[in-house]
Protein backbone atom coordinates (compact mmCIF):
# COMPACT_ATOMS: atom_id res chain seq x y z
CA UNK A 1 0.00 0.00 0.00
CA UNK A 2 1.51 3.35 -1.04
CA UNK A 3 -0.33 6.13 0.80
CA UNK A 4 0.67 8.99 -1.49
CA UNK A 5 -0.83 7.30 -4.54
CA UNK A 6 -3.83 5.72 -2.88
CA UNK A 7 -7.32 6.72 -3.99
CA UNK A 8 -9.33 8.86 -1.64
CA UNK A 9 -6.98 11.85 -1.57
CA UNK A 10 -9.36 13.82 -3.79
CA UNK A 11 -11.13 16.31 -1.50
CA UNK A 12 -14.29 15.81 -3.55
CA UNK A 13 -14.54 12.19 -2.46
CA UNK A 14 -17.19 11.96 0.25
CA UNK A 15 -17.23 9.88 3.45
CA UNK A 16 -19.20 6.98 1.94
CA UNK A 17 -16.65 6.49 -0.83
CA UNK A 18 -13.77 6.83 1.63
CA UNK A 19 -15.24 4.10 3.84
CA UNK A 20 -15.39 1.80 0.83
CA UNK A 21 -11.84 2.64 -0.24
CA UNK A 22 -10.46 1.99 3.25
CA UNK A 23 -12.50 -1.20 3.54
CA UNK A 24 -11.15 -2.47 0.23
CA UNK A 25 -7.56 -1.80 1.36
CA UNK A 26 -8.15 -3.65 4.62
CA UNK A 27 -9.60 -6.64 2.76
CA UNK A 28 -6.61 -6.78 0.42
CA UNK A 29 -4.15 -6.60 3.31
CA UNK A 30 -6.00 -9.33 5.21
CA UNK A 31 -6.06 -11.62 2.18
CA UNK A 32 -2.37 -10.93 1.44
CA UNK A 33 -1.54 -11.90 5.03
CA UNK A 34 -3.57 -15.10 4.70
CA UNK A 35 -5.82 -14.22 7.63
CA UNK A 36 -9.50 -15.22 7.80
CA UNK A 37 -12.31 -12.84 8.68
CA UNK A 38 -12.97 -14.88 11.81
CA UNK A 39 -9.39 -14.45 13.02
CA UNK A 40 -9.44 -10.74 12.24
CA UNK A 41 -12.73 -10.38 14.11
CA UNK A 42 -11.25 -12.04 17.20
CA UNK A 43 -8.34 -9.58 17.12
CA UNK A 44 -10.66 -6.56 17.49
CA UNK A 45 -13.22 -8.26 19.73
CA UNK A 46 -15.90 -8.18 17.03
CA UNK A 47 -17.97 -10.57 14.93
CA UNK A 48 -17.03 -11.95 11.55
CA UNK A 49 -20.02 -10.12 10.06
CA UNK A 50 -18.60 -6.81 11.32
CA UNK A 51 -15.34 -7.46 9.50
CA UNK A 52 -17.36 -8.15 6.37
CA UNK A 53 -19.32 -4.90 6.77
CA UNK A 54 -16.11 -2.95 7.40
CA UNK A 55 -14.50 -4.33 4.27
CA UNK A 56 -17.59 -3.40 2.25
CA UNK A 57 -17.61 0.11 3.73
CA UNK A 58 -21.07 -0.41 5.20
CA UNK A 59 -20.17 0.79 8.72
CA UNK A 60 -18.00 3.47 10.27
CA UNK A 61 -14.49 2.71 11.50
CA UNK A 62 -12.86 3.07 14.90
CA UNK A 63 -9.24 4.14 14.82
CA UNK A 64 -8.23 1.50 17.37
CA UNK A 65 -9.83 -1.29 15.32
CA UNK A 66 -8.03 -0.21 12.16
CA UNK A 67 -4.62 0.16 13.81
CA UNK A 68 -5.00 -3.23 15.52
CA UNK A 69 -5.88 -4.83 12.19
CA UNK A 70 -2.92 -3.18 10.47
CA UNK A 71 -0.61 -4.57 13.12
CA UNK A 72 -2.11 -8.02 12.69
CA UNK A 73 -1.71 -7.78 8.90
CA UNK A 74 1.97 -6.86 9.27
CA UNK A 75 1.66 -3.21 8.22
CA UNK A 76 4.19 -1.25 10.28
CA UNK A 77 5.24 1.52 7.91
CA UNK A 78 4.41 4.85 9.64
CA UNK A 79 3.25 6.51 6.42
CA UNK A 80 0.87 3.68 5.57
CA UNK A 81 -0.57 3.63 9.07
CA UNK A 82 -0.94 7.43 9.04
CA UNK A 83 -2.83 7.23 5.73
CA UNK A 84 -5.24 4.67 7.18
CA UNK A 85 -5.81 6.72 10.35
CA UNK A 86 -6.49 9.82 8.26
CA UNK A 87 -8.97 7.85 6.16
CA UNK A 88 -10.75 6.76 9.34
CA UNK A 89 -11.17 10.40 10.37
CA UNK A 90 -12.32 11.52 6.94
CA UNK A 91 -14.67 8.58 6.42
CA UNK A 92 -16.38 9.33 9.73
CA UNK A 93 -17.13 12.92 8.79
CA UNK A 94 -20.87 13.52 8.40
CA UNK A 95 -22.17 13.88 4.86
CA UNK A 96 -24.07 17.01 3.84
CA UNK A 97 -27.28 14.97 4.11
CA UNK A 98 -26.87 14.35 7.86
CA UNK A 99 -29.57 16.95 8.77
CA UNK A 100 -32.01 14.77 6.82
CA UNK A 101 -31.12 11.52 8.61
CA UNK A 102 -34.52 11.34 10.30
CA UNK A 103 -36.11 11.27 6.84
CA UNK A 104 -33.57 9.12 5.01
CA UNK A 105 -33.70 5.34 5.56
CA UNK A 106 -30.35 3.88 6.59
CA UNK A 107 -30.24 1.82 3.40
CA UNK A 108 -30.54 4.97 1.26
CA UNK A 109 -27.90 6.92 3.19
CA UNK A 110 -25.11 5.01 1.44
CA UNK A 111 -26.66 5.60 -1.96
CA UNK A 112 -26.57 9.39 -1.59
CA UNK A 113 -22.86 9.28 -0.85
CA UNK A 114 -22.16 6.93 -3.74
CA UNK A 115 -24.28 8.97 -6.13
CA UNK A 116 -22.15 11.98 -5.25
CA UNK A 117 -18.92 10.06 -5.94
CA UNK A 118 -20.00 8.36 -9.19
CA UNK A 119 -18.65 9.44 -12.56
CA UNK A 120 -21.33 7.51 -14.45
CA UNK A 121 -24.92 6.78 -13.43
CA UNK A 122 -27.22 4.60 -15.51
CA UNK A 123 -30.77 4.32 -14.26
CA UNK A 124 -34.03 2.70 -15.34
CA UNK A 125 -37.39 3.87 -13.98
CA UNK A 126 -40.92 2.57 -14.53
CA UNK A 127 -42.99 4.78 -12.22
CA UNK A 128 -41.50 8.25 -11.94
CA UNK A 129 -38.91 10.53 -13.44
CA UNK A 130 -35.59 9.79 -11.65
CA UNK A 131 -35.03 11.95 -8.58
CA UNK A 132 -31.95 13.61 -10.07
CA UNK A 133 -34.06 14.92 -12.96
CA UNK A 134 -37.24 15.98 -11.15
CA UNK A 135 -38.61 19.50 -10.89
CA UNK A 136 -39.43 20.81 -7.43
CA UNK A 137 -43.21 20.59 -7.94
CA UNK A 138 -42.98 17.09 -9.45
CA UNK A 139 -40.84 15.98 -6.51
CA UNK A 140 -43.31 17.50 -4.07
CA UNK A 141 -46.18 15.67 -5.76
CA UNK A 142 -44.29 12.37 -5.56
CA UNK A 143 -43.32 12.61 -1.88
CA UNK A 144 -46.76 13.95 -0.83
CA UNK A 145 -48.65 11.30 -2.83
CA UNK A 146 -50.07 13.70 -5.39
CA UNK A 147 -50.15 17.24 -3.98
CA UNK A 148 -47.65 19.52 -5.80
CA UNK A 149 -48.48 22.39 -3.45
CA UNK A 150 -48.04 20.52 -0.16
CA UNK A 151 -46.09 22.62 2.34
CA UNK A 152 -45.93 20.48 5.46
CA UNK A 153 -42.51 20.32 7.10
CA UNK A 154 -41.64 16.72 6.21
CA UNK A 155 -42.58 17.24 2.57
CA UNK A 156 -40.51 20.42 2.35
CA UNK A 157 -37.46 18.73 3.80
CA UNK A 158 -37.80 15.68 1.55
CA UNK A 159 -38.06 17.95 -1.49
CA UNK A 160 -35.11 19.99 -0.20
CA UNK A 161 -33.01 16.84 0.03
CA UNK A 162 -33.91 15.86 -3.53
CA UNK A 163 -33.10 19.30 -4.87
CA UNK A 164 -29.78 19.30 -3.00
CA UNK A 165 -28.87 15.96 -4.57
CA UNK A 166 -29.30 17.53 -8.00
CA UNK A 167 -26.38 19.91 -7.41
CA UNK A 168 -24.12 17.06 -8.47
CA UNK A 169 -25.35 17.62 -12.05
CA UNK A 170 -24.03 21.19 -12.16
CA UNK A 171 -20.80 20.70 -10.19
CA UNK A 172 -17.29 21.01 -11.64
CA UNK A 173 -17.16 17.27 -12.40
CA UNK A 174 -20.75 16.19 -13.06
CA UNK A 175 -21.44 12.49 -13.59
CA UNK A 176 -22.57 11.21 -16.95
CA UNK A 177 -26.22 10.32 -16.45
CA UNK A 178 -27.99 7.93 -18.80
CA UNK A 179 -31.65 7.51 -17.89
CA UNK A 180 -34.12 5.12 -19.49
CA UNK A 181 -37.82 5.62 -18.70
CA UNK A 182 -40.77 3.41 -19.33
CA UNK A 183 -43.33 5.19 -21.51
CA UNK A 184 -45.84 4.94 -18.66
CA UNK A 185 -43.87 7.60 -16.77
CA UNK A 186 -44.97 10.20 -19.33
CA UNK A 187 -48.59 9.09 -19.09
CA UNK A 188 -48.74 9.38 -15.31
CA UNK A 189 -49.69 13.02 -14.54
CA UNK A 190 -48.34 13.17 -10.98
CA UNK A 191 -49.69 16.39 -9.50
CA UNK A 192 -51.69 17.24 -12.64
CA UNK A 193 -51.07 18.09 -16.26
CA UNK A 194 -49.35 21.38 -15.43
CA UNK A 195 -46.78 19.66 -13.22
CA UNK A 196 -46.06 17.06 -15.88
CA UNK A 197 -45.70 19.80 -18.51
CA UNK A 198 -43.13 21.59 -16.33
CA UNK A 199 -41.34 18.29 -15.81
CA UNK A 200 -41.16 17.61 -19.53
CA UNK A 201 -39.74 21.11 -20.05
CA UNK A 202 -37.06 20.29 -17.51
CA UNK A 203 -36.22 17.01 -19.23
CA UNK A 204 -35.92 18.79 -22.57
CA UNK A 205 -33.60 21.33 -20.95
CA UNK A 206 -31.46 18.71 -19.23
CA UNK A 207 -31.04 16.58 -22.33
CA UNK A 208 -29.36 19.50 -24.06
CA UNK A 209 -26.47 19.06 -21.63
CA UNK A 210 -23.61 16.91 -22.96
CA UNK A 211 -23.45 14.69 -19.86
CA UNK A 212 -27.15 13.73 -19.71
CA UNK A 213 -28.89 11.27 -22.04
CA UNK A 214 -32.52 10.17 -21.92
CA UNK A 215 -34.39 7.39 -23.70
CA UNK A 216 -37.98 6.18 -23.44
CA UNK A 217 -39.06 2.57 -23.87
CA UNK A 218 -42.29 2.44 -25.93
CA UNK A 219 -45.32 0.59 -24.60
CA UNK A 220 -45.01 -2.32 -27.00
CA UNK A 221 -41.58 -3.22 -25.56
CA UNK A 222 -42.29 -2.29 -21.96
CA UNK A 223 -41.26 -4.82 -19.31
CA UNK A 224 -39.33 -7.15 -21.62
CA UNK A 225 -35.77 -6.27 -20.58
CA UNK A 226 -36.39 -5.52 -16.88
CA UNK A 227 -39.33 -5.81 -14.52
CA UNK A 228 -38.18 -3.35 -11.86
CA UNK A 229 -36.24 -0.12 -11.52
CA UNK A 230 -32.50 -0.17 -10.87
CA UNK A 231 -29.39 1.98 -11.11
CA UNK A 232 -25.81 1.21 -12.09
CA UNK A 233 -23.04 3.33 -10.60
CA UNK A 234 -19.44 3.52 -11.79
CA UNK A 235 -16.59 5.38 -10.10
CA UNK A 236 -13.36 7.02 -11.18
CA UNK A 237 -11.63 5.74 -8.03
CA UNK A 238 -10.11 2.38 -9.03
CA UNK A 239 -10.73 0.90 -5.57
CA UNK A 240 -14.46 1.58 -5.67
CA UNK A 241 -16.38 -1.36 -7.17
CA UNK A 242 -19.15 -0.82 -9.69
CA UNK A 243 -22.53 -1.18 -8.02
CA UNK A 244 -26.03 -2.17 -9.06
CA UNK A 245 -28.59 -0.58 -6.74
CA UNK A 246 -32.08 -2.06 -6.45
CA UNK A 247 -34.72 -0.76 -4.03
CA UNK A 248 -37.32 -2.90 -2.28
CA UNK A 249 -40.34 -1.97 -0.19
CA UNK A 250 -38.35 -2.11 3.04
CA UNK A 251 -34.74 -1.77 1.94
CA UNK A 252 -32.29 -1.91 -0.93
CA UNK A 253 -29.62 -4.19 -2.37
CA UNK A 254 -26.12 -3.05 -3.29
CA UNK A 255 -24.85 -5.67 -5.74
CA UNK A 256 -21.13 -5.84 -6.46
CA UNK A 257 -20.50 -9.42 -7.63
CA UNK A 258 -19.42 -9.61 -11.30
CA UNK A 259 -22.21 -12.05 -12.13
CA UNK A 260 -24.86 -9.68 -10.71
CA UNK A 261 -23.38 -6.67 -12.46
CA UNK A 262 -23.35 -8.60 -15.73
CA UNK A 263 -27.08 -9.38 -15.42
CA UNK A 264 -28.02 -5.76 -14.77
CA UNK A 265 -25.54 -4.43 -17.32
CA UNK A 266 -27.04 -6.65 -20.02
CA UNK A 267 -30.54 -5.60 -19.00
CA UNK A 268 -29.62 -1.94 -19.34
CA UNK A 269 -27.99 -2.56 -22.72
CA UNK A 270 -31.18 -4.28 -23.88
CA UNK A 271 -33.25 -1.37 -22.59
CA UNK A 272 -31.20 1.12 -24.60
CA UNK A 273 -31.77 -0.98 -27.73
CA UNK A 274 -35.51 -1.34 -27.10
CA UNK A 275 -35.93 2.35 -26.24
CA UNK A 276 -36.32 5.19 -28.68
CA UNK A 277 -33.07 6.96 -29.54
CA UNK A 278 -32.29 10.18 -27.61
CA UNK A 279 -33.38 12.24 -30.63
CA UNK A 280 -36.63 10.30 -31.02
CA UNK A 281 -37.17 10.60 -27.29
CA UNK A 282 -36.97 14.39 -27.53
CA UNK A 283 -39.62 14.27 -30.25
CA UNK A 284 -41.81 12.13 -27.99
CA UNK A 285 -41.39 14.65 -25.17
CA UNK A 286 -42.31 17.56 -27.44
CA UNK A 287 -45.38 15.71 -28.70
CA UNK A 288 -46.50 14.81 -25.19
CA UNK A 289 -46.00 18.37 -24.01
CA UNK A 290 -48.17 19.68 -26.84
CA UNK A 291 -50.95 17.29 -25.80
CA UNK A 292 -51.03 18.53 -22.18
JSON list of C-alpha atoms in Angstrom, two decimals, residues 86-203:
[
{"chain": "A", "resi": 86, "resn": "UNK", "atom": "CA", "xyz": [-6.49, 9.82, 8.26]},
{"chain": "A", "resi": 87, "resn": "UNK", "atom": "CA", "xyz": [-8.97, 7.85, 6.16]},
{"chain": "A", "resi": 88, "resn": "UNK", "atom": "CA", "xyz": [-10.75, 6.76, 9.34]},
{"chain": "A", "resi": 89, "resn": "UNK", "atom": "CA", "xyz": [-11.17, 10.40, 10.37]},
{"chain": "A", "resi": 90, "resn": "UNK", "atom": "CA", "xyz": [-12.32, 11.52, 6.94]},
{"chain": "A", "resi": 91, "resn": "UNK", "atom": "CA", "xyz": [-14.67, 8.58, 6.42]},
{"chain": "A", "resi": 92, "resn": "UNK", "atom": "CA", "xyz": [-16.38, 9.33, 9.73]},
{"chain": "A", "resi": 93, "resn": "UNK", "atom": "CA", "xyz": [-17.13, 12.92, 8.79]},
{"chain": "A", "resi": 94, "resn": "UNK", "atom": "CA", "xyz": [-20.87, 13.52, 8.40]},
{"chain": "A", "resi": 95, "resn": "UNK", "atom": "CA", "xyz": [-22.17, 13.88, 4.86]},
{"chain": "A", "resi": 96, "resn": "UNK", "atom": "CA", "xyz": [-24.07, 17.01, 3.84]},
{"chain": "A", "resi": 97, "resn": "UNK", "atom": "CA", "xyz": [-27.28, 14.97, 4.11]},
{"chain": "A", "resi": 98, "resn": "UNK", "atom": "CA", "xyz": [-26.87, 14.35, 7.86]},
{"chain": "A", "resi": 99, "resn": "UNK", "atom": "CA", "xyz": [-29.57, 16.95, 8.77]},
{"chain": "A", "resi": 100, "resn": "UNK", "atom": "CA", "xyz": [-32.01, 14.77, 6.82]},
{"chain": "A", "resi": 101, "resn": "UNK", "atom": "CA", "xyz": [-31.12, 11.52, 8.61]},
{"chain": "A", "resi": 102, "resn": "UNK", "atom": "CA", "xyz": [-34.52, 11.34, 10.30]},
{"chain": "A", "resi": 103, "resn": "UNK", "atom": "CA", "xyz": [-36.11, 11.27, 6.84]},
{"chain": "A", "resi": 104, "resn": "UNK", "atom": "CA", "xyz": [-33.57, 9.12, 5.01]},
{"chain": "A", "resi": 105, "resn": "UNK", "atom": "CA", "xyz": [-33.70, 5.34, 5.56]},
{"chain": "A", "resi": 106, "resn": "UNK", "atom": "CA", "xyz": [-30.35, 3.88, 6.59]},
{"chain": "A", "resi": 107, "resn": "UNK", "atom": "CA", "xyz": [-30.24, 1.82, 3.40]},
{"chain": "A", "resi": 108, "resn": "UNK", "atom": "CA", "xyz": [-30.54, 4.97, 1.26]},
{"chain": "A", "resi": 109, "resn": "UNK", "atom": "CA", "xyz": [-27.90, 6.92, 3.19]},
{"chain": "A", "resi": 110, "resn": "UNK", "atom": "CA", "xyz": [-25.11, 5.01, 1.44]},
{"chain": "A", "resi": 111, "resn": "UNK", "atom": "CA", "xyz": [-26.66, 5.60, -1.96]},
{"chain": "A", "resi": 112, "resn": "UNK", "atom": "CA", "xyz": [-26.57, 9.39, -1.59]},
{"chain": "A", "resi": 113, "resn": "UNK", "atom": "CA", "xyz": [-22.86, 9.28, -0.85]},
{"chain": "A", "resi": 114, "resn": "UNK", "atom": "CA", "xyz": [-22.16, 6.93, -3.74]},
{"chain": "A", "resi": 115, "resn": "UNK", "atom": "CA", "xyz": [-24.28, 8.97, -6.13]},
{"chain": "A", "resi": 116, "resn": "UNK", "atom": "CA", "xyz": [-22.15, 11.98, -5.25]},
{"chain": "A", "resi": 117, "resn": "UNK", "atom": "CA", "xyz": [-18.92, 10.06, -5.94]},
{"chain": "A", "resi": 118, "resn": "UNK", "atom": "CA", "xyz": [-20.00, 8.36, -9.19]},
{"chain": "A", "resi": 119, "resn": "UNK", "atom": "CA", "xyz": [-18.65, 9.44, -12.56]},
{"chain": "A", "resi": 120, "resn": "UNK", "atom": "CA", "xyz": [-21.33, 7.51, -14.45]},
{"chain": "A", "resi": 121, "resn": "UNK", "atom": "CA", "xyz": [-24.92, 6.78, -13.43]},
{"chain": "A", "resi": 122, "resn": "UNK", "atom": "CA", "xyz": [-27.22, 4.60, -15.51]},
{"chain": "A", "resi": 123, "resn": "UNK", "atom": "CA", "xyz": [-30.77, 4.32, -14.26]},
{"chain": "A", "resi": 124, "resn": "UNK", "atom": "CA", "xyz": [-34.03, 2.70, -15.34]},
{"chain": "A", "resi": 125, "resn": "UNK", "atom": "CA", "xyz": [-37.39, 3.87, -13.98]},
{"chain": "A", "resi": 126, "resn": "UNK", "atom": "CA", "xyz": [-40.92, 2.57, -14.53]},
{"chain": "A", "resi": 127, "resn": "UNK", "atom": "CA", "xyz": [-42.99, 4.78, -12.22]},
{"chain": "A", "resi": 128, "resn": "UNK", "atom": "CA", "xyz": [-41.50, 8.25, -11.94]},
{"chain": "A", "resi": 129, "resn": "UNK", "atom": "CA", "xyz": [-38.91, 10.53, -13.44]},
{"chain": "A", "resi": 130, "resn": "UNK", "atom": "CA", "xyz": [-35.59, 9.79, -11.65]},
{"chain": "A", "resi": 131, "resn": "UNK", "atom": "CA", "xyz": [-35.03, 11.95, -8.58]},
{"chain": "A", "resi": 132, "resn": "UNK", "atom": "CA", "xyz": [-31.95, 13.61, -10.07]},
{"chain": "A", "resi": 133, "resn": "UNK", "atom": "CA", "xyz": [-34.06, 14.92, -12.96]},
{"chain": "A", "resi": 134, "resn": "UNK", "atom": "CA", "xyz": [-37.24, 15.98, -11.15]},
{"chain": "A", "resi": 135, "resn": "UNK", "atom": "CA", "xyz": [-38.61, 19.50, -10.89]},
{"chain": "A", "resi": 136, "resn": "UNK", "atom": "CA", "xyz": [-39.43, 20.81, -7.43]},
{"chain": "A", "resi": 137, "resn": "UNK", "atom": "CA", "xyz": [-43.21, 20.59, -7.94]},
{"chain": "A", "resi": 138, "resn": "UNK", "atom": "CA", "xyz": [-42.98, 17.09, -9.45]},
{"chain": "A", "resi": 139, "resn": "UNK", "atom": "CA", "xyz": [-40.84, 15.98, -6.51]},
{"chain": "A", "resi": 140, "resn": "UNK", "atom": "CA", "xyz": [-43.31, 17.50, -4.07]},
{"chain": "A", "resi": 141, "resn": "UNK", "atom": "CA", "xyz": [-46.18, 15.67, -5.76]},
{"chain": "A", "resi": 142, "resn": "UNK", "atom": "CA", "xyz": [-44.29, 12.37, -5.56]},
{"chain": "A", "resi": 143, "resn": "UNK", "atom": "CA", "xyz": [-43.32, 12.61, -1.88]},
{"chain": "A", "resi": 144, "resn": "UNK", "atom": "CA", "xyz": [-46.76, 13.95, -0.83]},
{"chain": "A", "resi": 145, "resn": "UNK", "atom": "CA", "xyz": [-48.65, 11.30, -2.83]},
{"chain": "A", "resi": 146, "resn": "UNK", "atom": "CA", "xyz": [-50.07, 13.70, -5.39]},
{"chain": "A", "resi": 147, "resn": "UNK", "atom": "CA", "xyz": [-50.15, 17.24, -3.98]},
{"chain": "A", "resi": 148, "resn": "UNK", "atom": "CA", "xyz": [-47.65, 19.52, -5.80]},
{"chain": "A", "resi": 149, "resn": "UNK", "atom": "CA", "xyz": [-48.48, 22.39, -3.45]},
{"chain": "A", "resi": 150, "resn": "UNK", "atom": "CA", "xyz": [-48.04, 20.52, -0.16]},
{"chain": "A", "resi": 151, "resn": "UNK", "atom": "CA", "xyz": [-46.09, 22.62, 2.34]},
{"chain": "A", "resi": 152, "resn": "UNK", "atom": "CA", "xyz": [-45.93, 20.48, 5.46]},
{"chain": "A", "resi": 153, "resn": "UNK", "atom": "CA", "xyz": [-42.51, 20.32, 7.10]},
{"chain": "A", "resi": 154, "resn": "UNK", "atom": "CA", "xyz": [-41.64, 16.72, 6.21]},
{"chain": "A", "resi": 155, "resn": "UNK", "atom": "CA", "xyz": [-42.58, 17.24, 2.57]},
{"chain": "A", "resi": 156, "resn": "UNK", "atom": "CA", "xyz": [-40.51, 20.42, 2.35]},
{"chain": "A", "resi": 157, "resn": "UNK", "atom": "CA", "xyz": [-37.46, 18.73, 3.80]},
{"chain": "A", "resi": 158, "resn": "UNK", "atom": "CA", "xyz": [-37.80, 15.68, 1.55]},
{"chain": "A", "resi": 159, "resn": "UNK", "atom": "CA", "xyz": [-38.06, 17.95, -1.49]},
{"chain": "A", "resi": 160, "resn": "UNK", "atom": "CA", "xyz": [-35.11, 19.99, -0.20]},
{"chain": "A", "resi": 161, "resn": "UNK", "atom": "CA", "xyz": [-33.01, 16.84, 0.03]},
{"chain": "A", "resi": 162, "resn": "UNK", "atom": "CA", "xyz": [-33.91, 15.86, -3.53]},
{"chain": "A", "resi": 163, "resn": "UNK", "atom": "CA", "xyz": [-33.10, 19.30, -4.87]},
{"chain": "A", "resi": 164, "resn": "UNK", "atom": "CA", "xyz": [-29.78, 19.30, -3.00]},
{"chain": "A", "resi": 165, "resn": "UNK", "atom": "CA", "xyz": [-28.87, 15.96, -4.57]},
{"chain": "A", "resi": 166, "resn": "UNK", "atom": "CA", "xyz": [-29.30, 17.53, -8.00]},
{"chain": "A", "resi": 167, "resn": "UNK", "atom": "CA", "xyz": [-26.38, 19.91, -7.41]},
{"chain": "A", "resi": 168, "resn": "UNK", "atom": "CA", "xyz": [-24.12, 17.06, -8.47]},
{"chain": "A", "resi": 169, "resn": "UNK", "atom": "CA", "xyz": [-25.35, 17.62, -12.05]},
{"chain": "A", "resi": 170, "resn": "UNK", "atom": "CA", "xyz": [-24.03, 21.19, -12.16]},
{"chain": "A", "resi": 171, "resn": "UNK", "atom": "CA", "xyz": [-20.80, 20.70, -10.19]},
{"chain": "A", "resi": 172, "resn": "UNK", "atom": "CA", "xyz": [-17.29, 21.01, -11.64]},
{"chain": "A", "resi": 173, "resn": "UNK", "atom": "CA", "xyz": [-17.16, 17.27, -12.40]},
{"chain": "A", "resi": 174, "resn": "UNK", "atom": "CA", "xyz": [-20.75, 16.19, -13.06]},
{"chain": "A", "resi": 175, "resn": "UNK", "atom": "CA", "xyz": [-21.44, 12.49, -13.59]},
{"chain": "A", "resi": 176, "resn": "UNK", "atom": "CA", "xyz": [-22.57, 11.21, -16.95]},
{"chain": "A", "resi": 177, "resn": "UNK", "atom": "CA", "xyz": [-26.22, 10.32, -16.45]},
{"chain": "A", "resi": 178, "resn": "UNK", "atom": "CA", "xyz": [-27.99, 7.93, -18.80]},
{"chain": "A", "resi": 179, "resn": "UNK", "atom": "CA", "xyz": [-31.65, 7.51, -17.89]},
{"chain": "A", "resi": 180, "resn": "UNK", "atom": "CA", "xyz": [-34.12, 5.12, -19.49]},
{"chain": "A", "resi": 181, "resn": "UNK", "atom": "CA", "xyz": [-37.82, 5.62, -18.70]},
{"chain": "A", "resi": 182, "resn": "UNK", "atom": "CA", "xyz": [-40.77, 3.41, -19.33]},
{"chain": "A", "resi": 183, "resn": "UNK", "atom": "CA", "xyz": [-43.33, 5.19, -21.51]},
{"chain": "A", "resi": 184, "resn": "UNK", "atom": "CA", "xyz": [-45.84, 4.94, -18.66]},
{"chain": "A", "resi": 185, "resn": "UNK", "atom": "CA", "xyz": [-43.87, 7.60, -16.77]},
{"chain": "A", "resi": 186, "resn": "UNK", "atom": "CA", "xyz": [-44.97, 10.20, -19.33]},
{"chain": "A", "resi": 187, "resn": "UNK", "atom": "CA", "xyz": [-48.59, 9.09, -19.09]},
{"chain": "A", "resi": 188, "resn": "UNK", "atom": "CA", "xyz": [-48.74, 9.38, -15.31]},
{"chain": "A", "resi": 189, "resn": "UNK", "atom": "CA", "xyz": [-49.69, 13.02, -14.54]},
{"chain": "A", "resi": 190, "resn": "UNK", "atom": "CA", "xyz": [-48.34, 13.17, -10.98]},
{"chain": "A", "resi": 191, "resn": "UNK", "atom": "CA", "xyz": [-49.69, 16.39, -9.50]},
{"chain": "A", "resi": 192, "resn": "UNK", "atom": "CA", "xyz": [-51.69, 17.24, -12.64]},
{"chain": "A", "resi": 193, "resn": "UNK", "atom": "CA", "xyz": [-51.07, 18.09, -16.26]},
{"chain": "A", "resi": 194, "resn": "UNK", "atom": "CA", "xyz": [-49.35, 21.38, -15.43]},
{"chain": "A", "resi": 195, "resn": "UNK", "atom": "CA", "xyz": [-46.78, 19.66, -13.22]},
{"chain": "A", "resi": 196, "resn": "UNK", "atom": "CA", "xyz": [-46.06, 17.06, -15.88]},
{"chain": "A", "resi": 197, "resn": "UNK", "atom": "CA", "xyz": [-45.70, 19.80, -18.51]},
{"chain": "A", "resi": 198, "resn": "UNK", "atom": "CA", "xyz": [-43.13, 21.59, -16.33]},
{"chain": "A", "resi": 199, "resn": "UNK", "atom": "CA", "xyz": [-41.34, 18.29, -15.81]},
{"chain": "A", "resi": 200, "resn": "UNK", "atom": "CA", "xyz": [-41.16, 17.61, -19.53]},
{"chain": "A", "resi": 201, "resn": "UNK", "atom": "CA", "xyz": [-39.74, 21.11, -20.05]},
{"chain": "A", "resi": 202, "resn": "UNK", "atom": "CA", "xyz": [-37.06, 20.29, -17.51]},
{"chain": "A", "resi": 203, "resn": "UNK", "atom": "CA", "xyz": [-36.22, 17.01, -19.23]}
]
